[in-house]
JSON list of C-alpha atoms in Angstrom, two decimals:
[
{"chain": "A", "resi": 1, "resn": "GLU", "atom": "CA", "xyz": [28.58, -26.73, -55.24]},
{"chain": "A", "resi": 2, "resn": "THR", "atom": "CA", "xyz": [28.04, -23.67, -57.21]},
{"chain": "A", "resi": 3, "resn": "GLY", "atom": "CA", "xyz": [29.48, -21.10, -55.00]},
{"chain": "A", "resi": 4, "resn": "VAL", "atom": "CA", "xyz": [26.57, -19.42, -54.34]},
{"chain": "A", "resi": 5, "resn": "THR", "atom": "CA", "xyz": [25.09, -19.71, -50.86]},
{"chain": "A", "resi": 6, "resn": "GLN", "atom": "CA", "xyz": [21.79, -18.51, -49.32]},
{"chain": "A", "resi": 7, "resn": "THR", "atom": "CA", "xyz": [20.76, -18.19, -45.65]},
{"chain": "A", "resi": 8, "resn": "PRO", "atom": "CA", "xyz": [18.28, -19.44, -44.37]},
{"chain": "A", "resi": 9, "resn": "ARG", "atom": "CA", "xyz": [17.06, -22.24, -46.38]},
{"chain": "A", "resi": 10, "resn": "HIS", "atom": "CA", "xyz": [13.54, -22.03, -44.71]},
{"chain": "A", "resi": 11, "resn": "LEU", "atom": "CA", "xyz": [11.89, -19.29, -43.43]},
{"chain": "A", "resi": 12, "resn": "VAL", "atom": "CA", "xyz": [8.19, -18.84, -41.89]},
{"chain": "A", "resi": 13, "resn": "MET", "atom": "CA", "xyz": [7.00, -15.55, -41.06]},
{"chain": "A", "resi": 14, "resn": "GLY", "atom": "CA", "xyz": [3.85, -13.74, -40.22]},
{"chain": "A", "resi": 15, "resn": "MET", "atom": "CA", "xyz": [2.46, -10.82, -42.41]},
{"chain": "A", "resi": 16, "resn": "THR", "atom": "CA", "xyz": [3.64, -8.40, -39.68]},
{"chain": "A", "resi": 17, "resn": "ASN", "atom": "CA", "xyz": [7.17, -9.52, -39.49]},
{"chain": "A", "resi": 18, "resn": "LYS", "atom": "CA", "xyz": [10.36, -8.08, -40.63]},
{"chain": "A", "resi": 19, "resn": "LYS", "atom": "CA", "xyz": [13.17, -10.58, -42.14]},
{"chain": "A", "resi": 20, "resn": "SER", "atom": "CA", "xyz": [16.03, -10.66, -44.25]},
{"chain": "A", "resi": 21, "resn": "LEU", "atom": "CA", "xyz": [17.18, -13.17, -46.87]},
{"chain": "A", "resi": 22, "resn": "LYS", "atom": "CA", "xyz": [21.10, -13.33, -47.57]},
{"chain": "A", "resi": 23, "resn": "CYS", "atom": "CA", "xyz": [23.07, -14.28, -50.44]},
{"chain": "A", "resi": 24, "resn": "GLU", "atom": "CA", "xyz": [26.64, -14.61, -50.67]},
{"chain": "A", "resi": 25, "resn": "GLN", "atom": "CA", "xyz": [28.72, -15.44, -53.66]},
{"chain": "A", "resi": 26, "resn": "HIS", "atom": "CA", "xyz": [32.53, -16.78, -53.63]},
{"chain": "A", "resi": 27, "resn": "LEU", "atom": "CA", "xyz": [32.82, -16.34, -57.45]},
{"chain": "A", "resi": 28, "resn": "GLY", "atom": "CA", "xyz": [34.32, -13.05, -57.86]},
{"chain": "A", "resi": 29, "resn": "HIS", "atom": "CA", "xyz": [31.30, -12.12, -60.12]},
{"chain": "A", "resi": 30, "resn": "ASN", "atom": "CA", "xyz": [29.83, -8.69, -60.76]},
{"chain": "A", "resi": 31, "resn": "ALA", "atom": "CA", "xyz": [26.51, -9.03, -61.21]},
{"chain": "A", "resi": 32, "resn": "MET", "atom": "CA", "xyz": [23.79, -10.26, -58.67]},
{"chain": "A", "resi": 33, "resn": "TYR", "atom": "CA", "xyz": [20.34, -11.36, -59.08]},
{"chain": "A", "resi": 34, "resn": "TRP", "atom": "CA", "xyz": [17.04, -11.95, -57.05]},
{"chain": "A", "resi": 35, "resn": "TYR", "atom": "CA", "xyz": [14.32, -14.44, -58.81]},
{"chain": "A", "resi": 36, "resn": "LYS", "atom": "CA", "xyz": [11.10, -15.62, -57.42]},
{"chain": "A", "resi": 37, "resn": "GLN", "atom": "CA", "xyz": [9.96, -19.26, -58.26]},
{"chain": "A", "resi": 38, "resn": "SER", "atom": "CA", "xyz": [6.38, -20.18, -57.54]},
{"chain": "A", "resi": 39, "resn": "ALA", "atom": "CA", "xyz": [4.73, -23.54, -58.20]},
{"chain": "A", "resi": 40, "resn": "LYS", "atom": "CA", "xyz": [3.92, -23.97, -61.74]},
{"chain": "A", "resi": 41, "resn": "LYS", "atom": "CA", "xyz": [5.30, -20.58, -62.96]},
{"chain": "A", "resi": 42, "resn": "PRO", "atom": "CA", "xyz": [8.34, -19.66, -64.74]},
{"chain": "A", "resi": 43, "resn": "LEU", "atom": "CA", "xyz": [11.06, -18.20, -62.58]},
{"chain": "A", "resi": 44, "resn": "GLU", "atom": "CA", "xyz": [10.54, -14.24, -62.26]},
{"chain": "A", "resi": 45, "resn": "LEU", "atom": "CA", "xyz": [13.26, -12.06, -62.19]},
{"chain": "A", "resi": 46, "resn": "MET", "atom": "CA", "xyz": [13.16, -9.22, -59.42]},
{"chain": "A", "resi": 47, "resn": "PHE", "atom": "CA", "xyz": [16.23, -7.40, -59.30]},
{"chain": "A", "resi": 48, "resn": "VAL", "atom": "CA", "xyz": [19.51, -7.21, -61.00]},
{"chain": "A", "resi": 49, "resn": "TYR", "atom": "CA", "xyz": [22.47, -5.35, -59.36]},
{"chain": "A", "resi": 50, "resn": "SER", "atom": "CA", "xyz": [25.95, -4.84, -61.26]},
{"chain": "A", "resi": 51, "resn": "LEU", "atom": "CA", "xyz": [28.93, -3.61, -59.62]},
{"chain": "A", "resi": 52, "resn": "GLU", "atom": "CA", "xyz": [26.79, -2.85, -56.43]},
{"chain": "A", "resi": 53, "resn": "GLU", "atom": "CA", "xyz": [24.16, -0.73, -58.27]},
{"chain": "A", "resi": 54, "resn": "ARG", "atom": "CA", "xyz": [20.81, -1.58, -58.88]},
{"chain": "A", "resi": 55, "resn": "VAL", "atom": "CA", "xyz": [19.97, -1.82, -62.66]},
{"chain": "A", "resi": 56, "resn": "GLU", "atom": "CA", "xyz": [16.67, -3.48, -62.94]},
{"chain": "A", "resi": 57, "resn": "ASN", "atom": "CA", "xyz": [13.71, -3.55, -60.72]},
{"chain": "A", "resi": 58, "resn": "ASN", "atom": "CA", "xyz": [11.16, -5.68, -62.18]},
{"chain": "A", "resi": 59, "resn": "SER", "atom": "CA", "xyz": [7.86, -4.04, -61.03]},
{"chain": "A", "resi": 60, "resn": "VAL", "atom": "CA", "xyz": [8.36, -5.55, -57.61]},
{"chain": "A", "resi": 61, "resn": "PRO", "atom": "CA", "xyz": [6.36, -4.34, -54.68]},
{"chain": "A", "resi": 62, "resn": "SER", "atom": "CA", "xyz": [7.85, -2.18, -52.01]},
{"chain": "A", "resi": 63, "resn": "ARG", "atom": "CA", "xyz": [7.59, -4.74, -49.34]},
{"chain": "A", "resi": 64, "resn": "PHE", "atom": "CA", "xyz": [10.79, -6.52, -50.97]},
{"chain": "A", "resi": 65, "resn": "SER", "atom": "CA", "xyz": [13.63, -4.23, -50.41]},
{"chain": "A", "resi": 66, "resn": "PRO", "atom": "CA", "xyz": [17.25, -5.32, -52.02]},
{"chain": "A", "resi": 67, "resn": "GLU", "atom": "CA", "xyz": [20.26, -4.31, -50.70]},
{"chain": "A", "resi": 68, "resn": "CYS", "atom": "CA", "xyz": [23.93, -5.02, -52.12]},
{"chain": "A", "resi": 69, "resn": "PRO", "atom": "CA", "xyz": [26.56, -3.73, -49.75]},
{"chain": "A", "resi": 70, "resn": "ASN", "atom": "CA", "xyz": [29.51, -5.13, -51.93]},
{"chain": "A", "resi": 71, "resn": "SER", "atom": "CA", "xyz": [30.00, -7.42, -54.97]},
{"chain": "A", "resi": 72, "resn": "SER", "atom": "CA", "xyz": [30.00, -10.66, -52.87]},
{"chain": "A", "resi": 73, "resn": "HIS", "atom": "CA", "xyz": [26.68, -10.04, -50.76]},
{"chain": "A", "resi": 74, "resn": "LEU", "atom": "CA", "xyz": [23.16, -9.53, -51.78]},
{"chain": "A", "resi": 75, "resn": "PHE", "atom": "CA", "xyz": [20.11, -9.03, -49.07]},
{"chain": "A", "resi": 76, "resn": "LEU", "atom": "CA", "xyz": [16.48, -9.21, -49.69]},
{"chain": "A", "resi": 77, "resn": "HIS", "atom": "CA", "xyz": [14.69, -7.32, -46.62]},
{"chain": "A", "resi": 78, "resn": "LEU", "atom": "CA", "xyz": [11.02, -8.45, -46.37]},
{"chain": "A", "resi": 79, "resn": "HIS", "atom": "CA", "xyz": [8.30, -6.30, -44.53]},
{"chain": "A", "resi": 80, "resn": "THR", "atom": "CA", "xyz": [4.63, -6.85, -44.60]},
{"chain": "A", "resi": 81, "resn": "LEU", "atom": "CA", "xyz": [4.40, -9.85, -46.86]},
{"chain": "A", "resi": 82, "resn": "GLN", "atom": "CA", "xyz": [1.25, -11.33, -47.98]},
{"chain": "A", "resi": 83, "resn": "PRO", "atom": "CA", "xyz": [0.59, -15.07, -48.18]},
{"chain": "A", "resi": 84, "resn": "GLU", "atom": "CA", "xyz": [0.88, -15.03, -52.07]},
{"chain": "A", "resi": 85, "resn": "ASP", "atom": "CA", "xyz": [4.57, -14.15, -51.60]},
{"chain": "A", "resi": 86, "resn": "SER", "atom": "CA", "xyz": [5.30, -17.62, -50.31]},
{"chain": "A", "resi": 87, "resn": "ALA", "atom": "CA", "xyz": [7.76, -19.18, -52.97]},
{"chain": "A", "resi": 88, "resn": "LEU", "atom": "CA", "xyz": [11.31, -20.03, -53.21]},
{"chain": "A", "resi": 89, "resn": "TYR", "atom": "CA", "xyz": [13.58, -16.97, -53.54]},
{"chain": "A", "resi": 90, "resn": "LEU", "atom": "CA", "xyz": [16.74, -17.82, -55.63]},
{"chain": "A", "resi": 91, "resn": "CYS", "atom": "CA", "xyz": [19.78, -15.89, -55.74]},
{"chain": "A", "resi": 92, "resn": "ALA", "atom": "CA", "xyz": [22.23, -15.83, -58.80]},
{"chain": "A", "resi": 93, "resn": "SER", "atom": "CA", "xyz": [25.43, -14.26, -60.13]},
{"chain": "A", "resi": 94, "resn": "SER", "atom": "CA", "xyz": [27.24, -14.14, -63.23]},
{"chain": "A", "resi": 95, "resn": "GLN", "atom": "CA", "xyz": [30.48, -12.53, -64.26]},
{"chain": "A", "resi": 96, "resn": "GLU", "atom": "CA", "xyz": [29.12, -9.45, -66.14]},
{"chain": "A", "resi": 97, "resn": "ARG", "atom": "CA", "xyz": [25.42, -8.73, -66.27]},
{"chain": "A", "resi": 98, "resn": "ASP", "atom": "CA", "xyz": [24.78, -9.44, -70.05]},
{"chain": "A", "resi": 99, "resn": "GLN", "atom": "CA", "xyz": [24.07, -12.70, -71.33]},
{"chain": "A", "resi": 100, "resn": "GLU", "atom": "CA", "xyz": [26.50, -14.53, -69.04]},
{"chain": "A", "resi": 101, "resn": "THR", "atom": "CA", "xyz": [25.90, -17.73, -67.36]},
{"chain": "A", "resi": 102, "resn": "GLN", "atom": "CA", "xyz": [24.15, -17.35, -64.34]},
{"chain": "A", "resi": 103, "resn": "TYR", "atom": "CA", "xyz": [24.88, -19.56, -60.98]},
{"chain": "A", "resi": 104, "resn": "PHE", "atom": "CA", "xyz": [22.17, -20.24, -58.77]},
{"chain": "A", "resi": 105, "resn": "GLY", "atom": "CA", "xyz": [22.16, -20.74, -55.03]},
{"chain": "A", "resi": 106, "resn": "PRO", "atom": "CA", "xyz": [20.00, -23.26, -53.24]},
{"chain": "A", "resi": 107, "resn": "GLY", "atom": "CA", "xyz": [17.18, -20.77, -52.50]},
{"chain": "A", "resi": 108, "resn": "THR", "atom": "CA", "xyz": [15.30, -19.92, -49.48]},
{"chain": "A", "resi": 109, "resn": "ARG", "atom": "CA", "xyz": [11.74, -21.51, -48.82]},
{"chain": "A", "resi": 110, "resn": "LEU", "atom": "CA", "xyz": [9.67, -18.79, -47.77]},
{"chain": "A", "resi": 111, "resn": "LEU", "atom": "CA", "xyz": [6.04, -19.46, -46.31]},
{"chain": "A", "resi": 112, "resn": "VAL", "atom": "CA", "xyz": [4.03, -16.26, -45.21]},
{"chain": "A", "resi": 113, "resn": "LEU", "atom": "CA", "xyz": [1.11, -17.05, -42.68]},
{"chain": "B", "resi": 1, "resn": "GLY", "atom": "CA", "xyz": [8.70, -8.27, -74.42]},
{"chain": "B", "resi": 2, "resn": "GLU", "atom": "CA", "xyz": [10.24, -11.86, -74.86]},
{"chain": "B", "resi": 3, "resn": "ASN", "atom": "CA", "xyz": [7.82, -14.74, -74.35]},
{"chain": "B", "resi": 4, "resn": "VAL", "atom": "CA", "xyz": [9.01, -18.48, -73.81]},
{"chain": "B", "resi": 5, "resn": "GLU", "atom": "CA", "xyz": [6.80, -21.41, -74.02]},
{"chain": "B", "resi": 6, "resn": "GLN", "atom": "CA", "xyz": [7.99, -24.82, -72.89]},
{"chain": "B", "resi": 7, "resn": "HIS", "atom": "CA", "xyz": [6.65, -28.50, -73.73]},
{"chain": "B", "resi": 8, "resn": "PRO", "atom": "CA", "xyz": [5.95, -30.89, -72.20]},
{"chain": "B", "resi": 9, "resn": "SER", "atom": "CA", "xyz": [5.18, -29.83, -68.75]},
{"chain": "B", "resi": 10, "resn": "THR", "atom": "CA", "xyz": [6.03, -33.45, -67.53]},
{"chain": "B", "resi": 11, "resn": "LEU", "atom": "CA", "xyz": [7.76, -36.33, -69.28]},
{"chain": "B", "resi": 12, "resn": "SER", "atom": "CA", "xyz": [8.31, -39.86, -68.18]},
{"chain": "B", "resi": 13, "resn": "VAL", "atom": "CA", "xyz": [10.70, -41.94, -70.04]},
{"chain": "B", "resi": 14, "resn": "GLN", "atom": "CA", "xyz": [11.94, -45.49, -69.48]},
{"chain": "B", "resi": 15, "resn": "GLU", "atom": "CA", "xyz": [15.81, -45.59, -68.63]},
{"chain": "B", "resi": 16, "resn": "GLY", "atom": "CA", "xyz": [17.95, -45.74, -71.79]},
{"chain": "B", "resi": 17, "resn": "ASP", "atom": "CA", "xyz": [15.36, -43.94, -73.77]},
{"chain": "B", "resi": 18, "resn": "SER", "atom": "CA", "xyz": [15.90, -40.36, -75.18]},
{"chain": "B", "resi": 19, "resn": "ALA", "atom": "CA", "xyz": [13.83, -37.54, -73.93]},
{"chain": "B", "resi": 20, "resn": "VAL", "atom": "CA", "xyz": [13.21, -34.24, -75.86]},
{"chain": "B", "resi": 21, "resn": "ILE", "atom": "CA", "xyz": [12.06, -30.93, -74.41]},
{"chain": "B", "resi": 22, "resn": "LYS", "atom": "CA", "xyz": [10.92, -28.09, -76.64]},
{"chain": "B", "resi": 23, "resn": "CYS", "atom": "CA", "xyz": [10.70, -24.38, -76.39]},
{"chain": "B", "resi": 24, "resn": "THR", "atom": "CA", "xyz": [9.61, -21.49, -78.71]},
{"chain": "B", "resi": 25, "resn": "TYR", "atom": "CA", "xyz": [10.33, -17.68, -78.03]},
{"chain": "B", "resi": 26, "resn": "SER", "atom": "CA", "xyz": [8.77, -14.58, -79.51]},
{"chain": "B", "resi": 27, "resn": "ASP", "atom": "CA", "xyz": [11.46, -11.97, -79.79]},
{"chain": "B", "resi": 28, "resn": "SER", "atom": "CA", "xyz": [13.71, -12.26, -82.97]},
{"chain": "B", "resi": 29, "resn": "ALA", "atom": "CA", "xyz": [16.12, -10.32, -81.02]},
{"chain": "B", "resi": 30, "resn": "SER", "atom": "CA", "xyz": [17.04, -13.18, -78.73]},
{"chain": "B", "resi": 31, "resn": "ASN", "atom": "CA", "xyz": [20.36, -14.64, -79.16]},
{"chain": "B", "resi": 32, "resn": "TYR", "atom": "CA", "xyz": [21.27, -16.66, -75.92]},
{"chain": "B", "resi": 33, "resn": "PHE", "atom": "CA", "xyz": [19.57, -19.78, -74.93]},
{"chain": "B", "resi": 34, "resn": "PRO", "atom": "CA", "xyz": [20.64, -21.61, -71.83]},
{"chain": "B", "resi": 35, "resn": "TRP", "atom": "CA", "xyz": [19.21, -24.72, -70.37]},
{"chain": "B", "resi": 36, "resn": "TYR", "atom": "CA", "xyz": [18.92, -25.16, -66.52]},
{"chain": "B", "resi": 37, "resn": "LYS", "atom": "CA", "xyz": [18.51, -28.60, -64.81]},
{"chain": "B", "resi": 38, "resn": "GLN", "atom": "CA", "xyz": [16.94, -28.15, -61.12]},
{"chain": "B", "resi": 39, "resn": "GLU", "atom": "CA", "xyz": [17.13, -31.04, -58.64]},
{"chain": "B", "resi": 40, "resn": "LEU", "atom": "CA", "xyz": [14.78, -31.42, -55.46]},
{"chain": "B", "resi": 41, "resn": "GLY", "atom": "CA", "xyz": [16.25, -29.02, -52.80]},
{"chain": "B", "resi": 42, "resn": "LYS", "atom": "CA", "xyz": [18.67, -27.17, -55.20]},
{"chain": "B", "resi": 43, "resn": "GLY", "atom": "CA", "xyz": [18.82, -24.33, -57.25]},
{"chain": "B", "resi": 44, "resn": "PRO", "atom": "CA", "xyz": [18.92, -24.49, -61.22]},
{"chain": "B", "resi": 45, "resn": "GLN", "atom": "CA", "xyz": [22.15, -25.49, -62.76]},
{"chain": "B", "resi": 46, "resn": "LEU", "atom": "CA", "xyz": [23.20, -24.59, -66.33]},
{"chain": "B", "resi": 47, "resn": "ILE", "atom": "CA", "xyz": [23.75, -27.94, -68.21]},
{"chain": "B", "resi": 48, "resn": "ILE", "atom": "CA", "xyz": [24.05, -26.40, -71.70]},
{"chain": "B", "resi": 49, "resn": "ASP", "atom": "CA", "xyz": [23.63, -23.26, -73.68]},
{"chain": "B", "resi": 50, "resn": "ILE", "atom": "CA", "xyz": [23.70, -22.00, -77.23]},
{"chain": "B", "resi": 51, "resn": "ARG", "atom": "CA", "xyz": [24.16, -18.73, -79.21]},
{"chain": "B", "resi": 52, "resn": "SER", "atom": "CA", "xyz": [22.31, -17.78, -82.41]},
{"chain": "B", "resi": 53, "resn": "ASN", "atom": "CA", "xyz": [25.35, -18.04, -84.55]},
{"chain": "B", "resi": 54, "resn": "VAL", "atom": "CA", "xyz": [25.30, -22.06, -84.24]},
{"chain": "B", "resi": 55, "resn": "GLY", "atom": "CA", "xyz": [22.47, -24.45, -84.87]},
{"chain": "B", "resi": 56, "resn": "GLU", "atom": "CA", "xyz": [23.55, -27.28, -82.72]},
{"chain": "B", "resi": 57, "resn": "LYS", "atom": "CA", "xyz": [25.61, -28.03, -79.65]},
{"chain": "B", "resi": 58, "resn": "LYS", "atom": "CA", "xyz": [26.38, -31.30, -78.05]},
{"chain": "B", "resi": 59, "resn": "ASP", "atom": "CA", "xyz": [28.05, -32.40, -74.85]},
{"chain": "B", "resi": 60, "resn": "GLN", "atom": "CA", "xyz": [28.18, -36.14, -74.12]},
{"chain": "B", "resi": 61, "resn": "ARG", "atom": "CA", "xyz": [24.43, -37.23, -73.75]},
{"chain": "B", "resi": 62, "resn": "ILE", "atom": "CA", "xyz": [23.03, -33.74, -73.90]},
{"chain": "B", "resi": 63, "resn": "ALA", "atom": "CA", "xyz": [22.46, -31.70, -77.12]},
{"chain": "B", "resi": 64, "resn": "VAL", "atom": "CA", "xyz": [20.71, -28.82, -77.96]},
{"chain": "B", "resi": 65, "resn": "THR", "atom": "CA", "xyz": [19.10, -27.61, -81.29]},
{"chain": "B", "resi": 66, "resn": "LEU", "atom": "CA", "xyz": [18.09, -23.97, -82.47]},
{"chain": "B", "resi": 67, "resn": "ASN", "atom": "CA", "xyz": [15.92, -22.97, -85.41]},
{"chain": "B", "resi": 68, "resn": "LYS", "atom": "CA", "xyz": [15.96, -19.10, -85.68]},
{"chain": "B", "resi": 69, "resn": "THR", "atom": "CA", "xyz": [13.43, -19.13, -88.57]},
{"chain": "B", "resi": 70, "resn": "ALA", "atom": "CA", "xyz": [11.10, -20.93, -86.72]},
{"chain": "B", "resi": 71, "resn": "LYS", "atom": "CA", "xyz": [12.01, -19.36, -83.35]},
{"chain": "B", "resi": 72, "resn": "HIS", "atom": "CA", "xyz": [12.39, -22.83, -81.59]},
{"chain": "B", "resi": 73, "resn": "PHE", "atom": "CA", "xyz": [14.96, -24.63, -79.57]},
{"chain": "B", "resi": 74, "resn": "SER", "atom": "CA", "xyz": [15.18, -28.06, -78.11]},
{"chain": "B", "resi": 75, "resn": "LEU", "atom": "CA", "xyz": [17.09, -30.34, -75.39]},
{"chain": "B", "resi": 76, "resn": "HIS", "atom": "CA", "xyz": [17.81, -33.61, -76.35]},
{"chain": "B", "resi": 77, "resn": "ILE", "atom": "CA", "xyz": [18.94, -36.38, -73.68]},
{"chain": "B", "resi": 78, "resn": "THR", "atom": "CA", "xyz": [19.97, -39.55, -74.96]},
{"chain": "B", "resi": 79, "resn": "GLU", "atom": "CA", "xyz": [20.66, -42.83, -72.91]},
{"chain": "B", "resi": 80, "resn": "THR", "atom": "CA", "xyz": [18.56, -41.31, -70.15]},
{"chain": "B", "resi": 81, "resn": "GLN", "atom": "CA", "xyz": [19.37, -42.49, -66.53]},
{"chain": "B", "resi": 82, "resn": "PRO", "atom": "CA", "xyz": [17.53, -42.08, -63.32]},
{"chain": "B", "resi": 83, "resn": "GLU", "atom": "CA", "xyz": [19.95, -39.25, -62.14]},
{"chain": "B", "resi": 84, "resn": "ASP", "atom": "CA", "xyz": [18.44, -37.32, -65.11]},
{"chain": "B", "resi": 85, "resn": "SER", "atom": "CA", "xyz": [15.10, -36.99, -63.20]},
{"chain": "B", "resi": 86, "resn": "ALA", "atom": "CA", "xyz": [14.55, -33.23, -62.53]},
{"chain": "B", "resi": 87, "resn": "VAL", "atom": "CA", "xyz": [12.70, -30.18, -63.60]},
{"chain": "B", "resi": 88, "resn": "TYR", "atom": "CA", "xyz": [14.62, -28.65, -66.87]},
{"chain": "B", "resi": 89, "resn": "PHE", "atom": "CA", "xyz": [14.22, -24.97, -67.61]},
{"chain": "B", "resi": 90, "resn": "CYS", "atom": "CA", "xyz": [14.89, -23.24, -71.05]},
{"chain": "B", "resi": 91, "resn": "ALA", "atom": "CA", "xyz": [15.44, -19.63, -71.20]},
{"chain": "B", "resi": 92, "resn": "ALA", "atom": "CA", "xyz": [16.07, -16.99, -73.80]},
{"chain": "B", "resi": 93, "resn": "SER", "atom": "CA", "xyz": [18.06, -13.89, -73.58]},
{"chain": "B", "resi": 94, "resn": "ALA", "atom": "CA", "xyz": [18.27, -10.75, -75.86]},
{"chain": "B", "resi": 95, "resn": "TYR", "atom": "CA", "xyz": [21.21, -8.40, -76.03]},
{"chain": "B", "resi": 96, "resn": "ASN", "atom": "CA", "xyz": [19.17, -5.60, -76.63]},
{"chain": "B", "resi": 97, "resn": "GLN", "atom": "CA", "xyz": [17.27, -6.25, -73.67]},
{"chain": "B", "resi": 98, "resn": "GLY", "atom": "CA", "xyz": [20.22, -6.12, -71.09]},
{"chain": "B", "resi": 99, "resn": "GLY", "atom": "CA", "xyz": [20.55, -9.94, -71.45]},
{"chain": "B", "resi": 100, "resn": "LYS", "atom": "CA", "xyz": [17.53, -10.39, -69.09]},
{"chain": "B", "resi": 101, "resn": "LEU", "atom": "CA", "xyz": [16.80, -14.16, -68.87]},
{"chain": "B", "resi": 102, "resn": "ILE", "atom": "CA", "xyz": [13.19, -15.02, -69.84]},
{"chain": "B", "resi": 103, "resn": "PHE", "atom": "CA", "xyz": [12.42, -18.62, -68.56]},
{"chain": "B", "resi": 104, "resn": "GLY", "atom": "CA", "xyz": [10.09, -21.42, -69.65]},
{"chain": "B", "resi": 105, "resn": "GLN", "atom": "CA", "xyz": [7.54, -22.76, -67.37]},
{"chain": "B", "resi": 106, "resn": "GLY", "atom": "CA", "xyz": [9.63, -25.99, -66.64]},
{"chain": "B", "resi": 107, "resn": "THR", "atom": "CA", "xyz": [9.43, -29.59, -67.63]},
{"chain": "B", "resi": 108, "resn": "GLU", "atom": "CA", "xyz": [9.56, -32.24, -64.85]},
{"chain": "B", "resi": 109, "resn": "LEU", "atom": "CA", "xyz": [11.23, -35.16, -66.43]},
{"chain": "B", "resi": 110, "resn": "SER", "atom": "CA", "xyz": [11.00, -38.64, -64.87]},
{"chain": "B", "resi": 111, "resn": "VAL", "atom": "CA", "xyz": [13.36, -41.45, -65.85]},
{"chain": "B", "resi": 112, "resn": "LYS", "atom": "CA", "xyz": [12.20, -44.85, -64.60]},
{"chain": "B", "resi": 113, "resn": "PRO", "atom": "CA", "xyz": [14.53, -47.53, -64.10]}
]
């Protein structure tokens, strides 16, 4: 167990739905990340938060909206997604932002119909 | 920006044999190189990492080597066991790029008993 939990583990949604992914870390870390993992492609960094402040938005479409209410919780709000957004969404945390070991959660498997 | 290439994409070995996975990177400023193992239904887990001030690091059956001149690094697993079967990812990070991890495409390792 890595200390990073994600809910839900699986999610099926239509293109007009609104849903949210939740991540919680129990490690006392200051940085949290959202990654997208698609089949046959490298992990793609989406967002980085450091001390609850967004420090990186990696050209992610606005239909993905992150929220970090405190250093232990990270959300990814989903709205009007496309079928190509179907993927495994991984949350990770690290002690600090720079070149620290990142600990990943199990991911949320998302299917957009 | 940084680009990481990983080979092979799939690797099948007999139990007890060695396995080697290779990665190359493009940004000479990269100085942190972690390796992650991802089992089915789980998020990636760090198994070993190396920084650019050393050329080799070993942890039991796992070793990583780094050639800064050639800009490549490799993961070596000796005496492979069926539980080593997983997808392995290399990554590279440059301190002057905010420590962002750039991942390779992954290698699916299968260890046959």
